[in-house]
Amino acid sequence: MSFKTKDVTLSDDRPKTLLLQKHSDYLAGYGLNKDDYEFCMTEYLRMSGIYWSLTAMELMDQSSRMPKDDIISFISSCQDNESGGISASNGHDPHMLYTLSAVQVLAMYDRLDAIDVEGVVRYVSSLQQEDGSFFGDMWGEVDTRFSFCAVMCLSLLQRLDAIDVNKAVDFVLSCMNFDGGFGSKPGSESHAGLIYCCVGTLSICKRMDALKAAELAWWLCERQLPSGGLNGRPEKLPDLCYSWWVMSSLSMLNRIHWVDKKNLEQYILACQDAETGGFSDRPGDITDPFHTLFGLAGLSLLGNTSIKRVNPTYCMPQETIDRLNLEPQILQI
């Protein structure tokens, strides 16, 4: 029995050079129309949208085009006085994901003083469970994404001492599969996005020695398709965001050379919109800030020198990580 690999075909007239000015213009103008349908419908993830946009602009050295004071004020207004957590937007419940996004933005701006840091520490630590896992919020969903968010958030605040790091690591390791990959919880299917979260957790906690590095790196490099793009798990179409999830994990594993960099670069460039700016998941689709960040970050990992160096663990400019004196572990081979 034969089957055809799911993939896309890159057209001859695709973008083949990096359109930095277009992307800067796209992000600078994104969300300015408060009456726009898309603006209203994305309120539930606004805090992450600010993180994606600002990080992309930072990597392009264009963050001065973002409304810094307005962003800082907005983040401050989204912190819940009672729990200490931060929400996606005003009037929403706090959540681990948006708390991390807020802390990342303020760390890039060097304005962590704009929030109640001890409140954030209290919120994050309150969500750790007896087995070391973390809830995403008060409603009790457990996922390795939340373990990563908690560990990264507290490391940016220099407060990893507020949680049981050993238990956090043990829970992540309990989610390791026979193929070296990780899922959302014990027994769940390996997925590139969750692998990044788990490898990132171990990188920050300096426990990369616990990985099945060779098996995991092989699984990750097998995500590359003939088009050059990467998918998140077997038999799926390529998606630009995996240029980050896969390549950042391989960077932390010190095996980024296991993929065809030239073919991946041509896929990333093909996902640009030459008219509007921005990147999409696949060539010809609608662009968004999420894929724009991960397209630029992927190119940075590939060594594109027109973009600032990105840290593969934190998905933030390396210069910010250096300023905070953070040293996530990279596997030595």
CSV table of C-alpha atoms in Angstrom, one decimal:
chain,number,residue,atom,x,y,z
A,1,MET,CA,0.0,0.0,0.0
A,2,SER,CA,1.4,3.4,-1.0
A,3,PHE,CA,0.5,6.9,0.1
A,4,LYS,CA,1.4,10.4,-1.0
A,5,THR,CA,3.1,12.7,1.6
A,6,LYS,CA,0.9,15.7,2.4
A,7,ASP,CA,2.8,18.8,1.3
A,8,VAL,CA,2.5,22.0,-0.6
A,9,THR,CA,4.0,23.1,-3.9
A,10,LEU,CA,6.0,26.4,-4.0
A,11,SER,CA,5.2,28.5,-7.0
A,12,ASP,CA,7.9,30.1,-9.2
A,13,ASP,CA,6.6,33.6,-8.5
A,14,ARG,CA,6.9,33.2,-4.7
A,15,PRO,CA,8.8,35.8,-2.6
A,16,LYS,CA,12.5,34.8,-2.5
A,17,THR,CA,14.0,37.6,-0.5
A,18,LEU,CA,13.2,38.9,3.0
A,19,LEU,CA,10.7,41.9,2.9
A,20,LEU,CA,11.7,43.5,6.2
A,21,GLN,CA,10.1,46.9,5.5
A,22,LYS,CA,6.8,45.3,4.5
A,23,HIS,CA,6.7,43.3,7.7
A,24,SER,CA,7.5,46.3,9.8
A,25,ASP,CA,4.7,48.3,8.1
A,26,TYR,CA,2.3,45.4,8.5
A,27,LEU,CA,2.9,45.1,12.3
A,28,ALA,CA,3.0,48.8,12.9
A,29,GLY,CA,-0.5,49.2,11.4
A,30,TYR,CA,-2.0,46.0,12.8
A,31,GLY,CA,-4.9,46.5,15.2
A,32,LEU,CA,-5.1,50.3,14.8
A,33,ASN,CA,-8.7,50.1,13.7
A,34,LYS,CA,-10.5,49.3,16.9
A,35,ASP,CA,-13.8,48.8,15.0
A,36,ASP,CA,-12.3,46.2,12.7
A,37,TYR,CA,-14.0,42.7,12.9
A,38,GLU,CA,-10.7,41.0,13.4
A,39,PHE,CA,-9.7,43.3,16.2
A,40,CYS,CA,-12.9,42.6,18.1
A,41,MET,CA,-12.8,38.8,17.5
A,42,THR,CA,-9.2,38.5,18.8
A,43,GLU,CA,-9.7,40.2,22.2
A,44,TYR,CA,-9.4,36.8,23.9
A,45,LEU,CA,-5.7,36.6,23.0
A,46,ARG,CA,-4.7,40.3,22.8
A,47,MET,CA,-1.9,40.0,25.3
A,48,SER,CA,-0.2,37.3,23.3
A,49,GLY,CA,-0.8,39.3,20.1
A,50,ILE,CA,1.2,42.2,21.7
A,51,TYR,CA,4.0,39.8,22.6
A,52,TRP,CA,4.1,38.3,19.0
A,53,SER,CA,4.1,41.8,17.4
A,54,LEU,CA,6.6,43.4,19.8
A,55,THR,CA,9.0,40.5,19.6
A,56,ALA,CA,8.9,40.5,15.8
A,57,MET,CA,9.5,44.2,15.8
A,58,GLU,CA,12.4,43.9,18.3
A,59,LEU,CA,14.0,41.2,16.0
A,60,MET,CA,13.7,43.7,13.1
A,61,ASP,CA,15.0,46.5,15.3
A,62,GLN,CA,11.8,48.4,14.7
A,63,SER,CA,10.2,48.3,18.1
A,64,SER,CA,10.2,52.1,18.3
A,65,ARG,CA,7.2,52.0,15.9
A,66,MET,CA,5.1,50.3,18.6
A,67,PRO,CA,3.1,52.5,21.2
A,68,LYS,CA,5.3,51.6,24.2
A,69,ASP,CA,3.5,53.7,26.8
A,70,ASP,CA,0.1,52.5,25.7
A,71,ILE,CA,1.3,48.8,25.8
A,72,ILE,CA,2.7,49.1,29.3
A,73,SER,CA,-0.4,50.8,30.6
A,74,PHE,CA,-2.6,48.1,29.0
A,75,ILE,CA,-0.6,45.4,30.6
A,76,SER,CA,-0.8,47.0,34.0
A,77,SER,CA,-4.6,47.3,33.7
A,78,CYS,CA,-4.9,43.6,33.0
A,79,GLN,CA,-3.4,42.4,36.2
A,80,ASP,CA,-5.9,41.0,38.7
A,81,ASN,CA,-5.4,42.6,42.1
A,82,GLU,CA,-6.7,39.6,44.0
A,83,SER,CA,-4.9,36.6,42.2
A,84,GLY,CA,-1.9,38.5,40.8
A,85,GLY,CA,-2.4,36.9,37.4
A,86,ILE,CA,-2.7,38.7,34.1
A,87,SER,CA,-5.5,38.3,31.6
A,88,ALA,CA,-5.6,38.6,27.8
A,89,SER,CA,-7.6,41.8,27.9
A,90,ASN,CA,-9.6,43.9,30.3
A,91,GLY,CA,-12.5,42.1,31.9
A,92,HIS,CA,-11.1,38.6,31.1
A,93,ASP,CA,-10.0,36.0,33.7
A,94,PRO,CA,-6.2,35.8,34.3
A,95,HIS,CA,-4.4,32.8,32.7
A,96,MET,CA,-0.8,31.5,32.8
A,97,LEU,CA,-0.4,32.0,29.0
A,98,TYR,CA,-1.2,35.7,29.1
A,99,THR,CA,0.7,36.2,32.3
A,100,LEU,CA,3.8,34.9,30.6
A,101,SER,CA,3.2,37.1,27.5
A,102,ALA,CA,2.9,40.2,29.7
A,103,VAL,CA,6.1,39.4,31.6
A,104,GLN,CA,8.0,38.8,28.3
A,105,VAL,CA,6.8,42.2,26.9
A,106,LEU,CA,7.8,44.0,30.1
A,107,ALA,CA,11.1,42.2,30.2
A,108,MET,CA,11.9,43.4,26.7
A,109,TYR,CA,10.9,47.0,27.7
A,110,ASP,CA,12.9,46.7,31.0
A,111,ARG,CA,9.7,47.7,32.7
A,112,LEU,CA,8.9,44.9,35.1
A,113,ASP,CA,8.2,47.5,37.7
A,114,ALA,CA,4.9,48.3,35.9
A,115,ILE,CA,3.3,45.2,37.5
A,116,ASP,CA,3.1,43.7,40.9
A,117,VAL,CA,5.8,41.2,40.5
A,118,GLU,CA,5.1,39.4,43.8
A,119,GLY,CA,1.5,39.1,42.8
A,120,VAL,CA,2.6,37.3,39.6
A,121,VAL,CA,4.9,35.0,41.6
A,122,ARG,CA,2.1,34.2,44.0
A,123,TYR,CA,-0.3,33.5,41.1
A,124,VAL,CA,2.1,31.2,39.2
A,125,SER,CA,3.2,29.3,42.3
A,126,SER,CA,-0.4,28.8,43.4
A,127,LEU,CA,-1.1,26.8,40.2
A,128,GLN,CA,1.5,24.1,40.8
A,129,GLN,CA,0.0,20.8,41.7
A,130,GLU,CA,1.2,18.0,44.0
A,131,ASP,CA,2.6,16.0,41.0
A,132,GLY,CA,4.6,19.0,39.8
A,133,SER,CA,2.2,19.9,37.0
A,134,PHE,CA,0.6,23.3,36.6
A,135,PHE,CA,-3.0,24.4,35.9
A,136,GLY,CA,-3.4,27.0,33.2
A,137,ASP,CA,-5.8,28.9,35.4
A,138,MET,CA,-8.3,28.5,38.3
A,139,TRP,CA,-10.4,26.0,36.2
A,140,GLY,CA,-7.8,23.2,36.4
A,141,GLU,CA,-6.6,22.3,32.9
A,142,VAL,CA,-3.2,20.5,33.0
A,143,ASP,CA,-0.9,20.8,30.0
A,144,THR,CA,2.9,20.8,29.6
A,145,ARG,CA,2.5,24.2,28.0
A,146,PHE,CA,1.6,25.6,31.4
A,147,SER,CA,4.6,24.0,33.0
A,148,PHE,CA,6.8,25.8,30.5
A,149,CYS,CA,4.9,29.1,30.9
A,150,ALA,CA,5.3,28.9,34.7
A,151,VAL,CA,9.0,28.1,34.6
A,152,MET,CA,9.8,30.7,32.0
A,153,CYS,CA,7.8,33.4,33.7
A,154,LEU,CA,9.5,32.9,37.1
A,155,SER,CA,12.9,32.6,35.5
A,156,LEU,CA,12.4,36.0,33.8
A,157,LEU,CA,11.4,37.4,37.3
A,158,GLN,CA,14.4,35.7,38.9
A,159,ARG,CA,12.0,33.8,41.2
A,160,LEU,CA,12.3,30.1,40.3
A,161,ASP,CA,12.7,29.5,44.0
A,162,ALA,CA,8.9,30.1,44.4
A,163,ILE,CA,8.0,26.6,43.0
A,164,ASP,CA,9.2,23.0,43.4
A,165,VAL,CA,11.5,22.9,40.3
A,166,ASN,CA,12.4,19.2,40.8
A,167,LYS,CA,8.7,18.2,40.8
A,168,ALA,CA,8.1,20.4,37.8
A,169,VAL,CA,10.9,18.6,35.9
A,170,ASP,CA,9.6,15.2,37.0
A,171,PHE,CA,6.2,15.9,35.6
A,172,VAL,CA,7.6,17.0,32.3
A,173,LEU,CA,9.7,13.9,32.1
A,174,SER,CA,6.7,11.7,32.9
A,175,CYS,CA,5.3,13.0,29.5
A,176,MET,CA,8.3,11.7,27.5
A,177,ASN,CA,7.4,9.1,24.9
A,178,PHE,CA,9.2,6.1,23.4
A,179,ASP,CA,10.2,8.2,20.4
A,180,GLY,CA,11.9,10.8,22.6
A,181,GLY,CA,9.1,13.3,22.1
A,182,PHE,CA,6.6,14.8,24.5
A,183,GLY,CA,2.8,15.4,24.6
A,184,SER,CA,0.5,17.6,26.6
A,185,LYS,CA,0.3,15.1,29.5
A,186,PRO,CA,1.5,11.5,30.3
A,187,GLY,CA,0.6,9.2,27.4
A,188,SER,CA,-0.3,11.9,25.0
A,189,GLU,CA,1.0,11.9,21.4
A,190,SER,CA,4.3,13.6,20.6
A,191,HIS,CA,3.8,17.0,19.1
A,192,ALA,CA,6.5,19.5,18.0
A,193,GLY,CA,4.9,22.5,19.8
A,194,LEU,CA,4.8,20.5,23.1
A,195,ILE,CA,8.3,19.2,22.5
A,196,TYR,CA,9.5,22.8,22.5
A,197,CYS,CA,7.7,23.5,25.7
A,198,CYS,CA,9.2,20.5,27.5
A,199,VAL,CA,12.7,20.9,26.1
A,200,GLY,CA,12.5,24.6,27.0
A,201,THR,CA,11.5,23.7,30.6
A,202,LEU,CA,14.4,21.4,30.9
A,203,SER,CA,16.7,24.0,29.3
A,204,ILE,CA,15.7,26.6,31.9
A,205,CYS,CA,15.9,24.1,34.7
A,206,LYS,CA,19.3,22.8,33.4
A,207,ARG,CA,18.1,19.2,33.1
A,208,MET,CA,18.8,18.6,29.4
A,209,ASP,CA,20.7,15.5,30.4
A,210,ALA,CA,17.4,13.7,31.0
A,211,LEU,CA,16.4,13.8,27.3
A,212,LYS,CA,16.6,11.0,24.8
A,213,ALA,CA,18.5,13.5,22.6
A,214,ALA,CA,19.3,11.4,19.5
A,215,GLU,CA,15.8,9.9,19.3
A,216,LEU,CA,14.2,13.3,19.8
A,217,ALA,CA,16.4,15.1,17.3
A,218,TRP,CA,15.7,12.3,14.7
A,219,TRP,CA,11.9,12.7,15.3
A,220,LEU,CA,12.2,16.4,14.8
A,221,CYS,CA,14.3,16.4,11.7
A,222,GLU,CA,11.8,13.9,10.2
A,223,ARG,CA,9.2,16.8,10.3
A,224,GLN,CA,10.8,18.3,7.2
A,225,LEU,CA,8.9,17.8,3.9
A,226,PRO,CA,10.0,18.0,0.3
A,227,SER,CA,8.8,21.6,0.1
A,228,GLY,CA,11.3,22.5,2.8
A,229,GLY,CA,8.6,23.3,5.3
A,230,LEU,CA,8.1,21.5,8.6
A,231,ASN,CA,5.0,19.9,10.1
A,232,GLY,CA,4.1,19.3,13.8
A,233,ARG,CA,3.6,15.6,13.6
A,234,PRO,CA,3.6,12.8,11.0
A,235,GLU,CA,1.2,13.1,8.0
A,236,LYS,CA,0.3,16.7,8.5
A,237,LEU,CA,0.8,19.6,6.1
A,238,PRO,CA,3.7,22.0,6.7
A,239,ASP,CA,3.0,25.1,8.8
A,240,LEU,CA,5.4,28.0,9.1
A,241,CYS,CA,5.1,28.1,12.9
A,242,TYR,CA,7.0,24.8,13.1
A,243,SER,CA,10.0,26.7,11.7
A,244,TRP,CA,10.1,27.8,15.3
A,245,TRP,CA,8.8,24.9,17.4
A,246,VAL,CA,11.1,22.4,15.6
A,247,MET,CA,14.1,24.5,14.9
A,248,SER,CA,14.3,26.0,18.4
A,249,SER,CA,14.1,22.5,19.9
A,250,LEU,CA,16.9,21.3,17.6
A,251,SER,CA,18.9,24.4,18.5
A,252,MET,CA,18.6,23.6,22.2
A,253,LEU,CA,19.6,20.0,21.3
A,254,ASN,CA,22.6,21.4,19.4
A,255,ARG,CA,21.5,19.6,16.2
A,256,ILE,CA,20.0,22.3,14.0
A,257,HIS,CA,22.2,21.0,11.2
A,258,TRP,CA,20.1,17.9,11.0
A,259,VAL,CA,17.6,19.7,8.7
A,260,ASP,CA,18.1,21.1,5.2
A,261,LYS,CA,18.5,24.8,6.1
A,262,LYS,CA,18.4,26.1,2.5
A,263,ASN,CA,15.1,24.4,1.7
A,264,LEU,CA,13.5,25.5,5.0
A,265,GLU,CA,14.6,29.1,4.2
A,266,GLN,CA,12.9,29.0,0.8
A,267,TYR,CA,9.7,27.8,2.4
A,268,ILE,CA,9.7,30.5,5.1
A,269,LEU,CA,10.3,33.2,2.5
A,270,ALA,CA,7.5,31.8,0.3
A,271,CYS,CA,5.1,32.4,3.2
A,272,GLN,CA,5.5,36.1,3.0
A,273,ASP,CA,2.8,38.3,1.5
A,274,ALA,CA,4.6,40.6,-0.9
A,275,GLU,CA,1.7,43.1,-1.0
A,276,THR,CA,0.5,43.5,2.6
A,277,GLY,CA,3.6,42.2,4.5
A,278,GLY,CA,3.5,39.6,7.2
A,279,PHE,CA,3.8,35.8,7.1
A,280,SER,CA,1.2,33.1,6.8
A,281,ASP,CA,1.1,29.4,7.7
A,282,ARG,CA,1.5,28.3,4.1
A,283,PRO,CA,2.1,30.3,0.9
A,284,GLY,CA,-0.9,32.2,-0.3
A,285,ASP,CA,-2.8,32.1,3.0
A,286,ILE,CA,-3.8,35.1,5.2
A,287,THR,CA,-1.0,36.6,7.2
A,288,ASP,CA,-1.1,37.2,11.0
A,289,PRO,CA,1.3,38.4,13.8
A,290,PHE,CA,1.7,34.8,15.2
A,291,HIS,CA,3.2,33.4,12.0
A,292,THR,CA,5.1,36.7,11.3
A,293,LEU,CA,7.0,36.3,14.5
A,294,PHE,CA,7.8,32.7,14.0
A,295,GLY,CA,8.8,33.2,10.4
A,296,LEU,CA,11.3,35.9,11.5
A,297,ALA,CA,12.5,33.9,14.5
A,298,GLY,CA,13.0,30.8,12.3
A,299,LEU,CA,15.1,32.9,9.9
A,300,SER,CA,17.1,34.2,12.8
A,301,LEU,CA,17.8,30.6,14.0
A,302,LEU,CA,19.0,29.8,10.4
A,303,GLY,CA,21.5,32.6,10.7
A,304,ASN,CA,19.9,35.5,8.8
A,305,THR,CA,22.0,38.5,9.9
A,306,SER,CA,19.4,41.1,8.9
A,307,ILE,CA,17.4,39.9,11.9
A,308,LYS,CA,18.6,40.1,15.5
A,309,ARG,CA,19.7,36.9,17.1
A,310,VAL,CA,16.8,35.1,18.9
A,311,ASN,CA,17.2,33.0,22.0
A,312,PRO,CA,15.9,29.5,21.2
A,313,THR,CA,14.6,28.8,24.7
A,314,TYR,CA,12.8,32.1,25.4
A,315,CYS,CA,11.8,33.2,21.9
A,316,MET,CA,13.0,36.7,22.8
A,317,PRO,CA,16.0,38.7,21.5
A,318,GLN,CA,19.3,37.3,22.8
A,319,GLU,CA,20.2,40.8,23.9
A,320,THR,CA,17.3,40.8,26.4
A,321,ILE,CA,18.3,37.4,27.8
A,322,ASP,CA,21.9,38.6,28.2
A,323,ARG,CA,20.7,41.8,30.0
A,324,LEU,CA,18.7,39.6,32.4
A,325,ASN,CA,21.8,37.4,33.0
A,326,LEU,CA,19.9,34.3,32.1
A,327,GLU,CA,21.7,31.2,30.9
A,328,PRO,CA,19.4,28.5,29.7
A,329,GLN,CA,21.1,25.2,29.1
A,330,ILE,CA,22.0,24.1,25.5
A,331,LEU,CA,22.9,20.4,25.1
A,332,GLN,CA,26.6,19.7,24.5
A,333,ILE,CA,27.5,17.1,21.9
